[in-house]
Amino acid sequence: MSPTGPVPLSPDEEAVMRALGRFLLVMPRALDADLMREQRMSASEYAVLRHLSETPGQLMRMSELATACDMSLSGMTRLAAKLESLGHLRRIRCQEDARGANAVLTEKGLARLREAWPTHLASVRRHIFDHLGDLDLKALATAFQAMTGPDD
């Protein structure tokens, strides 16, 4: 705050803020809708399988998986139970801490991720990248990372 009060946003800054606010509401819904319509899979389910596929041993502690997917631990527990019932992951006791559990991607889960990936890719391209034109994507990614903190 300056001694004379807050500095109002410029018209361009205001336009960015409003567009970003709308983007944050609309985009997750659009990506989820495409996956649900074409794959009968939610974006949250896709995220769990993707995160597991990218980790060594395709295994993550449930609490870390919840954080990576921006979910509560109880929400992750419910989603993991669903994915386990479908055969897409297994939950096993954590060897380092018997109170904890790990999620492990199964071959069936990896196959399901590979099946859904083209739909997700097409959706991301259609809803996001097709609209960015000649923007500097590295600079855009850097700005988003600076706004949200380190990517763990």
mmCIF file with all atom_site columns, C-alpha atoms in Angstrom:
data_model
loop_
_atom_site.group_PDB
_atom_site.id
_atom_site.type_symbol
_atom_site.label_atom_id
_atom_site.label_alt_id
_atom_site.label_comp_id
_atom_site.label_asym_id
_atom_site.label_entity_id
_atom_site.label_seq_id
_atom_site.pdbx_PDB_ins_code
_atom_site.Cartn_x
_atom_site.Cartn_y
_atom_site.Cartn_z
_atom_site.occupancy
_atom_site.B_iso_or_equiv
_atom_site.pdbx_formal_charge
_atom_site.auth_seq_id
_atom_site.auth_comp_id
_atom_site.auth_asym_id
_atom_site.auth_atom_id
_atom_site.pdbx_PDB_model_num
ATOM 1   C CA . MET A 1 1   ? 0.000   0.000   0.000   1.00 0.00 ? 1   MET A CA 1
ATOM 2   C CA . SER A 1 2   ? 1.383   3.421   -0.900  1.00 0.00 ? 2   SER A CA 1
ATOM 3   C CA . PRO A 1 3   ? 1.085   6.410   1.473   1.00 0.00 ? 3   PRO A CA 1
ATOM 4   C CA . THR A 1 4   ? -1.835  7.654   -0.653  1.00 0.00 ? 4   THR A CA 1
ATOM 5   C CA . GLY A 1 5   ? -3.644  4.316   -0.673  1.00 0.00 ? 5   GLY A CA 1
ATOM 6   C CA . PRO A 1 6   ? -3.737  1.290   -2.943  1.00 0.00 ? 6   PRO A CA 1
ATOM 7   C CA . VAL A 1 7   ? -2.857  1.700   -6.597  1.00 0.00 ? 7   VAL A CA 1
ATOM 8   C CA . PRO A 1 8   ? -5.834  0.697   -8.734  1.00 0.00 ? 8   PRO A CA 1
ATOM 9   C CA . LEU A 1 9   ? -5.384  -1.882  -11.450 1.00 0.00 ? 9   LEU A CA 1
ATOM 10  C CA . SER A 1 10  ? -4.906  -0.575  -14.955 1.00 0.00 ? 10  SER A CA 1
ATOM 11  C CA . PRO A 1 11  ? -7.606  -1.537  -17.467 1.00 0.00 ? 11  PRO A CA 1
ATOM 12  C CA . ASP A 1 12  ? -5.275  -4.206  -18.897 1.00 0.00 ? 12  ASP A CA 1
ATOM 13  C CA . GLU A 1 13  ? -4.487  -5.578  -15.429 1.00 0.00 ? 13  GLU A CA 1
ATOM 14  C CA . GLU A 1 14  ? -8.200  -5.642  -14.575 1.00 0.00 ? 14  GLU A CA 1
ATOM 15  C CA . ALA A 1 15  ? -8.966  -7.485  -17.816 1.00 0.00 ? 15  ALA A CA 1
ATOM 16  C CA . VAL A 1 16  ? -6.279  -10.096 -17.027 1.00 0.00 ? 16  VAL A CA 1
ATOM 17  C CA . MET A 1 17  ? -7.561  -10.546 -13.471 1.00 0.00 ? 17  MET A CA 1
ATOM 18  C CA . ARG A 1 18  ? -11.155 -11.036 -14.597 1.00 0.00 ? 18  ARG A CA 1
ATOM 19  C CA . ALA A 1 19  ? -10.190 -13.390 -17.429 1.00 0.00 ? 19  ALA A CA 1
ATOM 20  C CA . LEU A 1 20  ? -7.931  -15.387 -15.107 1.00 0.00 ? 20  LEU A CA 1
ATOM 21  C CA . GLY A 1 21  ? -10.713 -15.689 -12.536 1.00 0.00 ? 21  GLY A CA 1
ATOM 22  C CA . ARG A 1 22  ? -13.087 -17.022 -15.183 1.00 0.00 ? 22  ARG A CA 1
ATOM 23  C CA . PHE A 1 23  ? -10.400 -19.353 -16.554 1.00 0.00 ? 23  PHE A CA 1
ATOM 24  C CA . LEU A 1 24  ? -9.827  -20.850 -13.091 1.00 0.00 ? 24  LEU A CA 1
ATOM 25  C CA . LEU A 1 25  ? -13.530 -21.633 -12.782 1.00 0.00 ? 25  LEU A CA 1
ATOM 26  C CA . VAL A 1 26  ? -14.298 -22.781 -16.317 1.00 0.00 ? 26  VAL A CA 1
ATOM 27  C CA . MET A 1 27  ? -11.194 -24.693 -17.419 1.00 0.00 ? 27  MET A CA 1
ATOM 28  C CA . PRO A 1 28  ? -11.200 -27.501 -14.832 1.00 0.00 ? 28  PRO A CA 1
ATOM 29  C CA . ARG A 1 29  ? -14.870 -28.112 -15.581 1.00 0.00 ? 29  ARG A CA 1
ATOM 30  C CA . ALA A 1 30  ? -14.259 -28.187 -19.346 1.00 0.00 ? 30  ALA A CA 1
ATOM 31  C CA . LEU A 1 31  ? -11.346 -30.637 -19.081 1.00 0.00 ? 31  LEU A CA 1
ATOM 32  C CA . ASP A 1 32  ? -13.319 -32.827 -16.678 1.00 0.00 ? 32  ASP A CA 1
ATOM 33  C CA . ALA A 1 33  ? -16.393 -32.783 -18.936 1.00 0.00 ? 33  ALA A CA 1
ATOM 34  C CA . ASP A 1 34  ? -14.373 -33.968 -21.945 1.00 0.00 ? 34  ASP A CA 1
ATOM 35  C CA . LEU A 1 35  ? -12.869 -36.864 -19.992 1.00 0.00 ? 35  LEU A CA 1
ATOM 36  C CA . MET A 1 36  ? -16.241 -37.820 -18.527 1.00 0.00 ? 36  MET A CA 1
ATOM 37  C CA . ARG A 1 37  ? -18.012 -37.664 -21.884 1.00 0.00 ? 37  ARG A CA 1
ATOM 38  C CA . GLU A 1 38  ? -15.402 -39.558 -23.908 1.00 0.00 ? 38  GLU A CA 1
ATOM 39  C CA . GLN A 1 39  ? -13.754 -41.789 -21.299 1.00 0.00 ? 39  GLN A CA 1
ATOM 40  C CA . ARG A 1 40  ? -16.174 -42.060 -18.373 1.00 0.00 ? 40  ARG A CA 1
ATOM 41  C CA . MET A 1 41  ? -13.259 -40.891 -16.215 1.00 0.00 ? 41  MET A CA 1
ATOM 42  C CA . SER A 1 42  ? -13.046 -37.783 -14.043 1.00 0.00 ? 42  SER A CA 1
ATOM 43  C CA . ALA A 1 43  ? -10.131 -35.380 -14.225 1.00 0.00 ? 43  ALA A CA 1
ATOM 44  C CA . SER A 1 44  ? -9.332  -36.343 -10.613 1.00 0.00 ? 44  SER A CA 1
ATOM 45  C CA . GLU A 1 45  ? -9.104  -40.021 -11.547 1.00 0.00 ? 45  GLU A CA 1
ATOM 46  C CA . TYR A 1 46  ? -6.882  -39.120 -14.487 1.00 0.00 ? 46  TYR A CA 1
ATOM 47  C CA . ALA A 1 47  ? -4.646  -36.999 -12.230 1.00 0.00 ? 47  ALA A CA 1
ATOM 48  C CA . VAL A 1 48  ? -4.170  -39.855 -9.749  1.00 0.00 ? 48  VAL A CA 1
ATOM 49  C CA . LEU A 1 49  ? -3.175  -42.306 -12.483 1.00 0.00 ? 49  LEU A CA 1
ATOM 50  C CA . ARG A 1 50  ? -0.900  -39.727 -14.135 1.00 0.00 ? 50  ARG A CA 1
ATOM 51  C CA . HIS A 1 51  ? 0.914   -38.848 -10.910 1.00 0.00 ? 51  HIS A CA 1
ATOM 52  C CA . LEU A 1 52  ? 1.431   -42.516 -10.064 1.00 0.00 ? 52  LEU A CA 1
ATOM 53  C CA . SER A 1 53  ? 2.712   -43.236 -13.589 1.00 0.00 ? 53  SER A CA 1
ATOM 54  C CA . GLU A 1 54  ? 5.352   -40.513 -13.238 1.00 0.00 ? 54  GLU A CA 1
ATOM 55  C CA . THR A 1 55  ? 6.875   -41.671 -9.942  1.00 0.00 ? 55  THR A CA 1
ATOM 56  C CA . PRO A 1 56  ? 9.644   -44.215 -9.413  1.00 0.00 ? 56  PRO A CA 1
ATOM 57  C CA . GLY A 1 57  ? 8.082   -47.616 -8.909  1.00 0.00 ? 57  GLY A CA 1
ATOM 58  C CA . GLN A 1 58  ? 4.717   -46.073 -9.802  1.00 0.00 ? 58  GLN A CA 1
ATOM 59  C CA . LEU A 1 59  ? 4.117   -45.764 -6.057  1.00 0.00 ? 59  LEU A CA 1
ATOM 60  C CA . MET A 1 60  ? 3.250   -42.782 -3.854  1.00 0.00 ? 60  MET A CA 1
ATOM 61  C CA . ARG A 1 61  ? 2.317   -42.343 -0.241  1.00 0.00 ? 61  ARG A CA 1
ATOM 62  C CA . MET A 1 62  ? -1.395  -41.557 -0.075  1.00 0.00 ? 62  MET A CA 1
ATOM 63  C CA . SER A 1 63  ? -0.826  -38.220 1.675   1.00 0.00 ? 63  SER A CA 1
ATOM 64  C CA . GLU A 1 64  ? 1.687   -37.154 -0.998  1.00 0.00 ? 64  GLU A CA 1
ATOM 65  C CA . LEU A 1 65  ? -0.688  -38.240 -3.752  1.00 0.00 ? 65  LEU A CA 1
ATOM 66  C CA . ALA A 1 66  ? -3.473  -36.195 -2.160  1.00 0.00 ? 66  ALA A CA 1
ATOM 67  C CA . THR A 1 67  ? -1.211  -33.135 -2.079  1.00 0.00 ? 67  THR A CA 1
ATOM 68  C CA . ALA A 1 68  ? -0.070  -33.680 -5.679  1.00 0.00 ? 68  ALA A CA 1
ATOM 69  C CA . CYS A 1 69  ? -3.721  -33.883 -6.801  1.00 0.00 ? 69  CYS A CA 1
ATOM 70  C CA . ASP A 1 70  ? -4.767  -30.929 -4.612  1.00 0.00 ? 70  ASP A CA 1
ATOM 71  C CA . MET A 1 71  ? -7.219  -33.094 -2.671  1.00 0.00 ? 71  MET A CA 1
ATOM 72  C CA . SER A 1 72  ? -7.901  -33.721 0.995   1.00 0.00 ? 72  SER A CA 1
ATOM 73  C CA . LEU A 1 73  ? -6.631  -37.012 2.391   1.00 0.00 ? 73  LEU A CA 1
ATOM 74  C CA . SER A 1 74  ? -10.206 -38.197 2.989   1.00 0.00 ? 74  SER A CA 1
ATOM 75  C CA . GLY A 1 75  ? -11.140 -37.297 -0.600  1.00 0.00 ? 75  GLY A CA 1
ATOM 76  C CA . MET A 1 76  ? -8.086  -39.141 -1.881  1.00 0.00 ? 76  MET A CA 1
ATOM 77  C CA . THR A 1 77  ? -8.972  -42.165 0.259   1.00 0.00 ? 77  THR A CA 1
ATOM 78  C CA . ARG A 1 78  ? -12.447 -42.313 -1.316  1.00 0.00 ? 78  ARG A CA 1
ATOM 79  C CA . LEU A 1 79  ? -11.082 -41.869 -4.835  1.00 0.00 ? 79  LEU A CA 1
ATOM 80  C CA . ALA A 1 80  ? -8.359  -44.470 -4.258  1.00 0.00 ? 80  ALA A CA 1
ATOM 81  C CA . ALA A 1 81  ? -11.009 -46.926 -3.051  1.00 0.00 ? 81  ALA A CA 1
ATOM 82  C CA . LYS A 1 82  ? -12.927 -46.400 -6.291  1.00 0.00 ? 82  LYS A CA 1
ATOM 83  C CA . LEU A 1 83  ? -9.793  -46.791 -8.437  1.00 0.00 ? 83  LEU A CA 1
ATOM 84  C CA . GLU A 1 84  ? -8.819  -49.869 -6.430  1.00 0.00 ? 84  GLU A CA 1
ATOM 85  C CA . SER A 1 85  ? -12.255 -51.416 -7.034  1.00 0.00 ? 85  SER A CA 1
ATOM 86  C CA . LEU A 1 86  ? -11.694 -50.864 -10.771 1.00 0.00 ? 86  LEU A CA 1
ATOM 87  C CA . GLY A 1 87  ? -8.279  -52.549 -10.537 1.00 0.00 ? 87  GLY A CA 1
ATOM 88  C CA . HIS A 1 88  ? -6.378  -49.361 -11.442 1.00 0.00 ? 88  HIS A CA 1
ATOM 89  C CA . LEU A 1 89  ? -4.340  -49.164 -8.251  1.00 0.00 ? 89  LEU A CA 1
ATOM 90  C CA . ARG A 1 90  ? -3.574  -51.109 -5.106  1.00 0.00 ? 90  ARG A CA 1
ATOM 91  C CA . ARG A 1 91  ? -3.133  -49.708 -1.623  1.00 0.00 ? 91  ARG A CA 1
ATOM 92  C CA . ILE A 1 92  ? -0.397  -51.242 0.465   1.00 0.00 ? 92  ILE A CA 1
ATOM 93  C CA . ARG A 1 93  ? 1.039   -50.508 3.897   1.00 0.00 ? 93  ARG A CA 1
ATOM 94  C CA . CYS A 1 94  ? 3.931   -48.087 3.951   1.00 0.00 ? 94  CYS A CA 1
ATOM 95  C CA . GLN A 1 95  ? 7.097   -49.973 4.953   1.00 0.00 ? 95  GLN A CA 1
ATOM 96  C CA . GLU A 1 96  ? 8.649   -46.903 6.625   1.00 0.00 ? 96  GLU A CA 1
ATOM 97  C CA . ASP A 1 97  ? 5.548   -46.112 8.688   1.00 0.00 ? 97  ASP A CA 1
ATOM 98  C CA . ALA A 1 98  ? 2.971   -48.846 9.291   1.00 0.00 ? 98  ALA A CA 1
ATOM 99  C CA . ARG A 1 99  ? 0.282   -46.212 9.927   1.00 0.00 ? 99  ARG A CA 1
ATOM 100 C CA . GLY A 1 100 ? 0.598   -44.884 6.381   1.00 0.00 ? 100 GLY A CA 1
ATOM 101 C CA . ALA A 1 101 ? -0.445  -46.352 3.074   1.00 0.00 ? 101 ALA A CA 1
ATOM 102 C CA . ASN A 1 102 ? 0.976   -46.215 -0.418  1.00 0.00 ? 102 ASN A CA 1
ATOM 103 C CA . ALA A 1 103 ? -0.920  -46.256 -3.686  1.00 0.00 ? 103 ALA A CA 1
ATOM 104 C CA . VAL A 1 104 ? 0.615   -48.392 -6.431  1.00 0.00 ? 104 VAL A CA 1
ATOM 105 C CA . LEU A 1 105 ? -0.409  -48.141 -10.071 1.00 0.00 ? 105 LEU A CA 1
ATOM 106 C CA . THR A 1 106 ? -1.412  -51.472 -11.594 1.00 0.00 ? 106 THR A CA 1
ATOM 107 C CA . GLU A 1 107 ? -0.878  -52.570 -15.191 1.00 0.00 ? 107 GLU A CA 1
ATOM 108 C CA . LYS A 1 108 ? -4.618  -52.161 -15.708 1.00 0.00 ? 108 LYS A CA 1
ATOM 109 C CA . GLY A 1 109 ? -4.406  -48.612 -14.335 1.00 0.00 ? 109 GLY A CA 1
ATOM 110 C CA . LEU A 1 110 ? -1.501  -47.762 -16.641 1.00 0.00 ? 110 LEU A CA 1
ATOM 111 C CA . ALA A 1 111 ? -3.425  -49.184 -19.596 1.00 0.00 ? 111 ALA A CA 1
ATOM 112 C CA . ARG A 1 112 ? -6.451  -47.088 -18.611 1.00 0.00 ? 112 ARG A CA 1
ATOM 113 C CA . LEU A 1 113 ? -4.295  -43.958 -18.384 1.00 0.00 ? 113 LEU A CA 1
ATOM 114 C CA . ARG A 1 114 ? -2.861  -44.659 -21.839 1.00 0.00 ? 114 ARG A CA 1
ATOM 115 C CA . GLU A 1 115 ? -6.393  -45.142 -23.171 1.00 0.00 ? 115 GLU A CA 1
ATOM 116 C CA . ALA A 1 116 ? -7.574  -41.794 -21.733 1.00 0.00 ? 116 ALA A CA 1
ATOM 117 C CA . TRP A 1 117 ? -4.450  -39.807 -22.611 1.00 0.00 ? 117 TRP A CA 1
ATOM 118 C CA . PRO A 1 118 ? -5.416  -38.939 -26.224 1.00 0.00 ? 118 PRO A CA 1
ATOM 119 C CA . THR A 1 119 ? -8.748  -37.530 -25.031 1.00 0.00 ? 119 THR A CA 1
ATOM 120 C CA . HIS A 1 120 ? -7.044  -35.453 -22.348 1.00 0.00 ? 120 HIS A CA 1
ATOM 121 C CA . LEU A 1 121 ? -4.378  -34.244 -24.776 1.00 0.00 ? 121 LEU A CA 1
ATOM 122 C CA . ALA A 1 122 ? -6.958  -33.201 -27.379 1.00 0.00 ? 122 ALA A CA 1
ATOM 123 C CA . SER A 1 123 ? -8.994  -31.422 -24.691 1.00 0.00 ? 123 SER A CA 1
ATOM 124 C CA . VAL A 1 124 ? -5.985  -29.498 -23.361 1.00 0.00 ? 124 VAL A CA 1
ATOM 125 C CA . ARG A 1 125 ? -4.971  -28.484 -26.875 1.00 0.00 ? 125 ARG A CA 1
ATOM 126 C CA . ARG A 1 126 ? -8.511  -27.413 -27.846 1.00 0.00 ? 126 ARG A CA 1
ATOM 127 C CA . HIS A 1 127 ? -9.307  -25.508 -24.646 1.00 0.00 ? 127 HIS A CA 1
ATOM 128 C CA . ILE A 1 128 ? -5.892  -24.003 -23.893 1.00 0.00 ? 128 ILE A CA 1
ATOM 129 C CA . PHE A 1 129 ? -3.061  -24.172 -26.404 1.00 0.00 ? 129 PHE A CA 1
ATOM 130 C CA . ASP A 1 130 ? -5.133  -23.466 -29.505 1.00 0.00 ? 130 ASP A CA 1
ATOM 131 C CA . HIS A 1 131 ? -5.874  -20.041 -27.968 1.00 0.00 ? 131 HIS A CA 1
ATOM 132 C CA . LEU A 1 132 ? -2.344  -19.013 -26.990 1.00 0.00 ? 132 LEU A CA 1
ATOM 133 C CA . GLY A 1 133 ? -1.019  -18.211 -30.455 1.00 0.00 ? 133 GLY A CA 1
ATOM 134 C CA . ASP A 1 134 ? 2.519   -16.864 -30.384 1.00 0.00 ? 134 ASP A CA 1
ATOM 135 C CA . LEU A 1 135 ? 2.731   -16.335 -26.628 1.00 0.00 ? 135 LEU A CA 1
ATOM 136 C CA . ASP A 1 136 ? 6.075   -17.240 -25.076 1.00 0.00 ? 136 ASP A CA 1
ATOM 137 C CA . LEU A 1 137 ? 5.110   -20.526 -23.373 1.00 0.00 ? 137 LEU A CA 1
ATOM 138 C CA . LYS A 1 138 ? 8.298   -20.702 -21.293 1.00 0.00 ? 138 LYS A CA 1
ATOM 139 C CA . ALA A 1 139 ? 7.661   -17.209 -19.929 1.00 0.00 ? 139 ALA A CA 1
ATOM 140 C CA . LEU A 1 140 ? 4.012   -18.073 -19.267 1.00 0.00 ? 140 LEU A CA 1
ATOM 141 C CA . ALA A 1 141 ? 4.965   -21.272 -17.409 1.00 0.00 ? 141 ALA A CA 1
ATOM 142 C CA . THR A 1 142 ? 7.577   -19.354 -15.394 1.00 0.00 ? 142 THR A CA 1
ATOM 143 C CA . ALA A 1 143 ? 5.020   -16.710 -14.430 1.00 0.00 ? 143 ALA A CA 1
ATOM 144 C CA . PHE A 1 144 ? 2.464   -19.329 -13.361 1.00 0.00 ? 144 PHE A CA 1
ATOM 145 C CA . GLN A 1 145 ? 5.117   -21.171 -11.331 1.00 0.00 ? 145 GLN A CA 1
ATOM 146 C CA . ALA A 1 146 ? 6.155   -17.946 -9.625  1.00 0.00 ? 146 ALA A CA 1
ATOM 147 C CA . MET A 1 147 ? 2.508   -17.272 -8.701  1.00 0.00 ? 147 MET A CA 1
ATOM 148 C CA . THR A 1 148 ? 1.884   -20.724 -7.282  1.00 0.00 ? 148 THR A CA 1
ATOM 149 C CA . GLY A 1 149 ? 5.204   -21.618 -5.682  1.00 0.00 ? 149 GLY A CA 1
ATOM 150 C CA . PRO A 1 150 ? 7.466   -24.586 -6.344  1.00 0.00 ? 150 PRO A CA 1
ATOM 151 C CA . ASP A 1 151 ? 6.131   -27.593 -8.264  1.00 0.00 ? 151 ASP A CA 1
ATOM 152 C CA . ASP A 1 152 ? 6.551   -30.592 -5.984  1.00 0.00 ? 152 ASP A CA 1
#
